Structure formats: C-alpha cells, structure tokens
Coordinates of C-alpha atoms in Angstrom, one line a residue:
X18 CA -25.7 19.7 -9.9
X19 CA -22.7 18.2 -7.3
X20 CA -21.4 14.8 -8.9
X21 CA -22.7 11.8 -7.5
X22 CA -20.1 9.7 -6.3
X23 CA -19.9 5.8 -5.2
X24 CA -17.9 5.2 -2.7
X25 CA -16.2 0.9 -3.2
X26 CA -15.1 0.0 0.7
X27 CA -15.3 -3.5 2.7
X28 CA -14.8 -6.3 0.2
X29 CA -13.5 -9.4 0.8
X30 CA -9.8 -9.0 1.3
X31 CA -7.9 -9.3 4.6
X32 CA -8.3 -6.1 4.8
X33 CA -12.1 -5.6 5.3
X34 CA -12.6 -3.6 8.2
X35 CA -9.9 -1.1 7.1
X36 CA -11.4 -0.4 3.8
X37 CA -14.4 -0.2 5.7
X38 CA -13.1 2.8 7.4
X39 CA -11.1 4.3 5.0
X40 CA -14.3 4.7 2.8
X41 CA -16.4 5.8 5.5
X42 CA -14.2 8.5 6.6
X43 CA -13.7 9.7 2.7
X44 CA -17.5 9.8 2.3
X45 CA -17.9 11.9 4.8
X46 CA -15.8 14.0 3.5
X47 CA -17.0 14.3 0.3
X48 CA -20.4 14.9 1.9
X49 CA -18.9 17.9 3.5
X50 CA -17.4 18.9 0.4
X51 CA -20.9 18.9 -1.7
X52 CA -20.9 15.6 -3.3
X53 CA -23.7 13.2 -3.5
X54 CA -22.4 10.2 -1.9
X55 CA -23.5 6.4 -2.0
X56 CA -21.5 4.1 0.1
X57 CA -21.2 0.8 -1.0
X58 CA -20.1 -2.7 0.8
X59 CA -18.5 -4.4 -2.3
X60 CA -19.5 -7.8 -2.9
X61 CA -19.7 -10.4 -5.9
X62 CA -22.7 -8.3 -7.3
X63 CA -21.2 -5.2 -7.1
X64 CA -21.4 -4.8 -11.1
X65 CA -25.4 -4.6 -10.6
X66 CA -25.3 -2.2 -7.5
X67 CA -22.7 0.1 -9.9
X68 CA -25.4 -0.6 -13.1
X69 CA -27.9 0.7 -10.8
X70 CA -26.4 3.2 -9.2
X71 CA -25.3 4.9 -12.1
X72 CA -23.1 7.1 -10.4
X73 CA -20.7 9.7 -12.1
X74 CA -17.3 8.0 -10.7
X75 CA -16.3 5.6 -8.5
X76 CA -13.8 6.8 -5.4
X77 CA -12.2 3.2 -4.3
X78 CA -11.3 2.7 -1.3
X79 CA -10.7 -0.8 -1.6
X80 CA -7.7 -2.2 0.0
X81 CA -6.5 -6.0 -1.0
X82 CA -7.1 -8.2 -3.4
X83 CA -9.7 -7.5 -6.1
X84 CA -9.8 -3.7 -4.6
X85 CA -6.4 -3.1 -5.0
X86 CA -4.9 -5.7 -8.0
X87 CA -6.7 -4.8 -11.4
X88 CA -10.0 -6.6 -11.2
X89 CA -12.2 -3.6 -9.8
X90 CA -10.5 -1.5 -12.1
X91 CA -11.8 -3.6 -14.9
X92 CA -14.6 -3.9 -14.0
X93 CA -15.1 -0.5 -13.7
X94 CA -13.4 -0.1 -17.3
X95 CA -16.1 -2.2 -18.9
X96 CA -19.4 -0.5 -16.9
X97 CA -17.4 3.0 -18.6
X98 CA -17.5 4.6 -14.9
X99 CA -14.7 6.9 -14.2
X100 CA -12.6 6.2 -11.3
X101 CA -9.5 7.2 -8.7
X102 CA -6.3 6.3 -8.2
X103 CA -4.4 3.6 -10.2
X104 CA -6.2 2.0 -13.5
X105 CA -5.3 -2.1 -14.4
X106 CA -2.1 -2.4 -15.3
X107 CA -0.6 -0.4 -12.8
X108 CA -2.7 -2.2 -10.0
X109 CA -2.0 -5.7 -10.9
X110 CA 1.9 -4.6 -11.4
X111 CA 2.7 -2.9 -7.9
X112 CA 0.2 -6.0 -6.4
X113 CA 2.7 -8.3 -7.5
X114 CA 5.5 -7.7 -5.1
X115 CA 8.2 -9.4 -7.4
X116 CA 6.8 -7.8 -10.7
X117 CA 6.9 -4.7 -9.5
X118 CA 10.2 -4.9 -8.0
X119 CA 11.6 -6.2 -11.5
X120 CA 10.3 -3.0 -12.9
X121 CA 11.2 -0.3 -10.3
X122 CA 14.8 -2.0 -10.7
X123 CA 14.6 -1.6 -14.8
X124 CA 13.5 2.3 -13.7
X125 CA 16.9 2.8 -11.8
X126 CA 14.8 2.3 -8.2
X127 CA 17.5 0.2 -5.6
X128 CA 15.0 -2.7 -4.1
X129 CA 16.0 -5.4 -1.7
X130 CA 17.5 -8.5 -3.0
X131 CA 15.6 -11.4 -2.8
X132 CA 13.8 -14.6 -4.2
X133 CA 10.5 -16.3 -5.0
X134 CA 10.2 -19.6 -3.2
X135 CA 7.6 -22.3 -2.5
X136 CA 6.0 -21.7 1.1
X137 CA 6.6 -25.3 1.7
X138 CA 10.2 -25.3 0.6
X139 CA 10.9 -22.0 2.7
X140 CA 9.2 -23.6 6.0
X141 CA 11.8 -26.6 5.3
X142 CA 15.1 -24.9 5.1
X143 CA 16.1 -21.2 5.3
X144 CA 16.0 -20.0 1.9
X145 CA 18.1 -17.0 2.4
X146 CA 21.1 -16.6 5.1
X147 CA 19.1 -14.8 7.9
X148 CA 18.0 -12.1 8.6
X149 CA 15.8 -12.0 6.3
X150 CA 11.6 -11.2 5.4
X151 CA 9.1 -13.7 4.0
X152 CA 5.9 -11.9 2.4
X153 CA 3.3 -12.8 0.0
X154 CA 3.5 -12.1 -3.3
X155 CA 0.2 -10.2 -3.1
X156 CA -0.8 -9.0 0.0
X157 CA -1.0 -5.5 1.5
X158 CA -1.0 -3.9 5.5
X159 CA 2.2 -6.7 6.3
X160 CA -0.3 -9.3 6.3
X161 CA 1.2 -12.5 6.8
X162 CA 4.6 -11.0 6.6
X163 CA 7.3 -12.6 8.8
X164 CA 10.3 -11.5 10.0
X165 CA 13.6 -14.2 10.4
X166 CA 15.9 -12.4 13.1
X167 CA 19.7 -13.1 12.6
X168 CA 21.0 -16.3 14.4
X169 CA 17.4 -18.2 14.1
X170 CA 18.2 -22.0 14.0
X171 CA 15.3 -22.9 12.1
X172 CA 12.9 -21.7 9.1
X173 CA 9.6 -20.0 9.6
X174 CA 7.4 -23.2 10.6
X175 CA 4.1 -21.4 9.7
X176 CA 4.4 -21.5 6.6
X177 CA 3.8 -25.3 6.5
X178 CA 0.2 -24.6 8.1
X179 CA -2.8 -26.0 6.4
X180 CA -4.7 -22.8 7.2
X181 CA -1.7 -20.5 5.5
X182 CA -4.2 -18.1 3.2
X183 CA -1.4 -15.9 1.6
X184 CA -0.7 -18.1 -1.6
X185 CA 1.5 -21.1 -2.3
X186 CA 4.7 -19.4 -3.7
X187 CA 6.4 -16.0 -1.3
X188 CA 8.8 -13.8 -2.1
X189 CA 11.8 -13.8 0.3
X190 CA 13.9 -10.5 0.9
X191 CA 16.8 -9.6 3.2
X192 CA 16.3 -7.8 5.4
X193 CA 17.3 -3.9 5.7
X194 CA 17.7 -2.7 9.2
X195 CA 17.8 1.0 10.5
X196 CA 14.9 3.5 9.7
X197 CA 11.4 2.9 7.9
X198 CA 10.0 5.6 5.8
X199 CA 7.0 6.6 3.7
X200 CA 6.5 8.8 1.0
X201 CA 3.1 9.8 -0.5
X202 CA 3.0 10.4 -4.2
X203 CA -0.1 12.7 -5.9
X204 CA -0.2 13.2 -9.1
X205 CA 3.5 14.4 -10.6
X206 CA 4.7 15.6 -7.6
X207 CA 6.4 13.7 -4.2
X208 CA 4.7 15.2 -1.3
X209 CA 6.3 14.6 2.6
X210 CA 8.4 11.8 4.2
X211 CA 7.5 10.1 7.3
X212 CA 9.5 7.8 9.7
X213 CA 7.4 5.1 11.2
X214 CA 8.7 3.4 14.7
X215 CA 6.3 1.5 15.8
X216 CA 4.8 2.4 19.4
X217 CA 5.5 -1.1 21.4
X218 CA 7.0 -4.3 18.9
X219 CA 9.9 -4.7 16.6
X220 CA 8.3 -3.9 13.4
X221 CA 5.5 -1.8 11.7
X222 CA 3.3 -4.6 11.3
X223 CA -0.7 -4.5 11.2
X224 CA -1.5 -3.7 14.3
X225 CA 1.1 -0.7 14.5
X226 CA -0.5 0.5 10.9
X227 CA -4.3 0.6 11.9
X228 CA -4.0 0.6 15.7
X229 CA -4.9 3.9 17.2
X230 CA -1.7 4.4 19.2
X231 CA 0.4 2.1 17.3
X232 CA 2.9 3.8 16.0
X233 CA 4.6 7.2 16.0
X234 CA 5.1 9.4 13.4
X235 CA 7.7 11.9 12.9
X236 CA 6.7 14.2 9.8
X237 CA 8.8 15.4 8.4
X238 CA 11.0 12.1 8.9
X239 CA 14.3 13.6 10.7
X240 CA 16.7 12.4 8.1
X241 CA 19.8 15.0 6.3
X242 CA 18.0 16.9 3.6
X243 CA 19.9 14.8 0.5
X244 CA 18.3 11.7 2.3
X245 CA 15.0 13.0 2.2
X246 CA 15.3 14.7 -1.2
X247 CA 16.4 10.8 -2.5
X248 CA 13.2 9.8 -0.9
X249 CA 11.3 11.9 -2.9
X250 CA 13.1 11.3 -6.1
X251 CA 13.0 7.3 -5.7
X252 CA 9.0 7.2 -4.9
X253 CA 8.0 9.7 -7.8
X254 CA 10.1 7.3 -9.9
X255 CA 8.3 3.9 -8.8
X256 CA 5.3 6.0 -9.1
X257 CA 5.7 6.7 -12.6
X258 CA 7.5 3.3 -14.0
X259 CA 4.7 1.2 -12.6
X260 CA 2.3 3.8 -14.3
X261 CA 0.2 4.6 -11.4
X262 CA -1.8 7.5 -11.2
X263 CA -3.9 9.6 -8.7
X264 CA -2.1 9.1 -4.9
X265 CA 0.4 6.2 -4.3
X266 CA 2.6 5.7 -1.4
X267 CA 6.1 4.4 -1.6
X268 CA 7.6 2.3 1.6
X269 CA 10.9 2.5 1.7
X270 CA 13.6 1.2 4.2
X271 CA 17.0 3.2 5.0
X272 CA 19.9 1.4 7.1
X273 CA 21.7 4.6 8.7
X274 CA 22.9 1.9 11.7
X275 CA 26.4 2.3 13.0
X276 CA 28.7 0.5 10.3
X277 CA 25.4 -0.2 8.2
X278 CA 26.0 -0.1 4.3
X279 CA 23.8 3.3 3.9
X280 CA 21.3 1.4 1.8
X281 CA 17.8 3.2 0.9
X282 CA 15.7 0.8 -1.1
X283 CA 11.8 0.7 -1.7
X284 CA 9.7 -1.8 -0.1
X285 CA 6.8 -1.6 -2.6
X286 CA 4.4 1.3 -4.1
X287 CA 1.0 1.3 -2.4
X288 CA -1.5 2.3 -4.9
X289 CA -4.5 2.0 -2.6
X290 CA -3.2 3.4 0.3
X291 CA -5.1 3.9 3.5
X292 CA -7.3 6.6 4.3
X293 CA -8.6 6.1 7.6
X294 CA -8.0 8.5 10.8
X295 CA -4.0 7.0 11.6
X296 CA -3.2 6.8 7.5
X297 CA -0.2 7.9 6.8
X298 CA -1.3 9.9 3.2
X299 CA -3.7 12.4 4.8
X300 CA -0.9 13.4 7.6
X301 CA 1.8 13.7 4.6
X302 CA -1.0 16.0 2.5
X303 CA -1.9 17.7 5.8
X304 CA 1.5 18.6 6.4
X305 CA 2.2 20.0 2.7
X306 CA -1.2 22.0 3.2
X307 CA -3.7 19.9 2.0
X308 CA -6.9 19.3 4.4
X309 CA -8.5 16.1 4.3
X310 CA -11.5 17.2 2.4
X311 CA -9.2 18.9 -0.1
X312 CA -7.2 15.6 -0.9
X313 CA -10.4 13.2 -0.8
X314 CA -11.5 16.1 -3.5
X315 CA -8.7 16.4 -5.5
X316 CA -8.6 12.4 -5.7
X317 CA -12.3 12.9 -7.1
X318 CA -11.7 15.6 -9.6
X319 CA -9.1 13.3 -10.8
X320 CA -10.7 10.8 -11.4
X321 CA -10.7 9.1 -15.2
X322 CA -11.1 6.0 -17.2
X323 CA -8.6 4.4 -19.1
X324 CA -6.0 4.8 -16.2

C-alpha cells in the first residue's frame, strides 16, 4: 500500500504563490512516483485538515514564516506526523538571520559583518558606512531586502513607511561585491554550486529568483576547483551546526573583483528552499544525477519526527 502523503503549500507568508507552486510541482511528482497525495492550502485550521487527513507524513513545502520558522514543525511534532526537511530548532535558528549567523560563526563559517538596528533608526542615519544591505531578521526570497550603493547621501527612507511589514528591528550587513553562489545540501553530503547573475537588474532579488527568465544559471558555477570545493565544505558545515536535516541550501557571496579582499562568506542556510520549475535545488540534484521525482522521493523517504 503507497504512503499517503500531505502535501503543506500556500500559507500566509509573503511567499504564497511560490509555495503554491513549489507544492504543486512536488505533488505531481510524487503522483508519478506512486504516492497517494493530498494537497493542502495551509491555513489557521490546518491542525484539523492534518487530524482528518491522517496522512503518513507531511512533505512541506511551505516557504516564510510559520512554513519555514519552527511553528509548522511543531505542530506537526504534537499531531506525531512525520515530516521533511528541517524539524524546530533548526527552522526557527536559520529563520533568524542574526541567530544563525552567530552560530555558523561559532562553527568556523566566515559570515558578513553586520548589526541589528531599529528600522526607524536605520531610515534616519546610515547605520553602517555604505555600501551596505538592510534585510529582515526573518524573511526569505530577498523580500524587503535593500541594497545601499556606495556614495548614497542618504539612508534607506522606506524603512520609515507605515506600511513596512518586515518587522520593527533589521539586520544590517556590508555588503560583499563580486559573484553570488548557491550550494544545495542533502542529507550529509554537499551536492553542486551554482552562480546566479541575475538576467536584467543589479541583484538576485525576487523577481530574478521566481521569474521565468530571470536569472541565469551557470552549473557548475565557473569558479577554480579550491573555490568550489570551500563552497562545499562551508554549506555542509552551516548545514550541520544549525542542525538542519533533509535538503538545505546555503547562499553564499564571493568577491573575486579586481583588488577585492577574496572574501567567501555565507548569506544564510535556506532550509525550505524552493522547489518550483526555476528552483535552484532541483537543477543542483539534476546535475549530480538526481531527477526530480527522485529528489521529491528521497525528501519523502526521509522524512521523520523529532527532527
């Protein structure tokens, strides 16, 4: 008898409509792979849908917050359903941008300097010497990230907004020029590295993320072989100190820019990363000889409480 799956997608999280296709596009898969699939739109009573349900694991494929940050985890801890990728801790920790940096630091991981600020106080004076990034403290896709070029006069005046959604406190990094570069994690082992330019802009922002179109990938990421092999070894080890399991991805940014200091640093460890048609995991896996229906699968088989 296959295994009868639930797939968690939507929400209510900024990033909606790409969970929405990220879990549509898995449960097909799954379909095709001989599980019995139930998709379902998470919303506040998701615990009674799940009680109903009764299905043998949850496959989430959740992005933001409550998908992504420990609470469907628990959730999912207390109905005693097994389910993929990263279990409470781990979620909450790599959510929180400046936790996890602290952490990945302790482990030996090189991550951006940088400060926690008031939004207000940021928006007022330039908290850092530009250039330099703002981003929320627990946000994912670079929503509501900004970037302060070098030379700007003035402090981010969005922030100020009544109708800024991202949180009262952000965390304020410099910034690292030169290449941008993704690693997927499964499991124990570092899979492929991919440099990200983004098709038409100055950054690898939303649109170039989920855009069809929006930005070019160059597997594997054209970089000398000790670079890559760093890579590797840095995202495995944010992987593991955060204590994420199943399939993570690790951003990282690596300034090889004429007279630039060499720097490789990780951004943050995505432990709900995307799976929709222009995701950057499934073209990693793909490229290390994993189908799509064989990762979605493996992701499933994985699949445990007490994560």
């Amino acid at each position: 008898m296959s295994k009868h799956v639930a797939v968690l997608m939507g929400g209510w999280s900024s990033e909606r409509e790409v969970s929405l296709r990220s879990g549509t596009a898995c449960a097909r898969a799954l379909e095709g792979r001989g599980y019995r699939v139930t998709p379902v739109d998470v919303g506040p009573d998701v615990a009674t849908v799940l009680t109903a349900l009764r299905p043998d694991l949850a496959f989430n494929a959740l992005h933001g917050p409550a998908g992504e940050d420990g609470t469907i985890q628990g959730l999912l801890e207390i109905l005693k359903i097994p389910y993929t990728h990263s279990g409470v801790l781990a979620s909450a920790l790599a959510m929180h941008k400046e936790r996890a940096k602290t952490v990945m630091k302790a482990a030996g991981v090189s991550v951006p300097e940088g400060c926690v600020v008031n939004r207000r106080d940021a928006a007022r004076a330039h908290p850092l010497t530009p250039p330099y990034v703002v981003k929320p403290i627990a946000e994912g896709s670079s929503v509501g990230v900004i970037i302060v070029r070098e030379g700007r006069s003035h402090p981010p005046q969005e922030l100020a907004r009544e109708d800024w959604a991202f949180g009262e406190e952000v965390l304020v990094e410099t910034y690292v020029p030169g290449r941008e570069l993704t690693c997927a994690v499964m499991g124990d082992r570092a899979l492929g590295v991919i440099e990200i330019k983004p098709a038409s802009g100055e950054w690898y922002d939303y649109d170039a993320k989920y855009a069809a179109g929006g930005s070019i990938h160059v597997l594997p990421a054209e970089i000398k072989p000790n670079v890559y092999q760093r890579v590797q070894e840095l995202s495995l080890t944010a992987h593991q100190a955060l204590g994420c399991r199943g399939v993570s991805r690790a951003d990282l940014r690596y300034d090889d820019t004429p007279g630039g200091t060499g720097a490789l640093v990780v951004l943050e460890v995505n432990t709900q990363p995307g799976m929709t048609q222009t995701s950057l995991v499934p073209e990693i896996a793909a490229h290390a000889g994993l189908s799509f229906g064989e990762l979605v699968q493996w992701m499933v088989e994985d699949a445990t409480l007490g994560r």
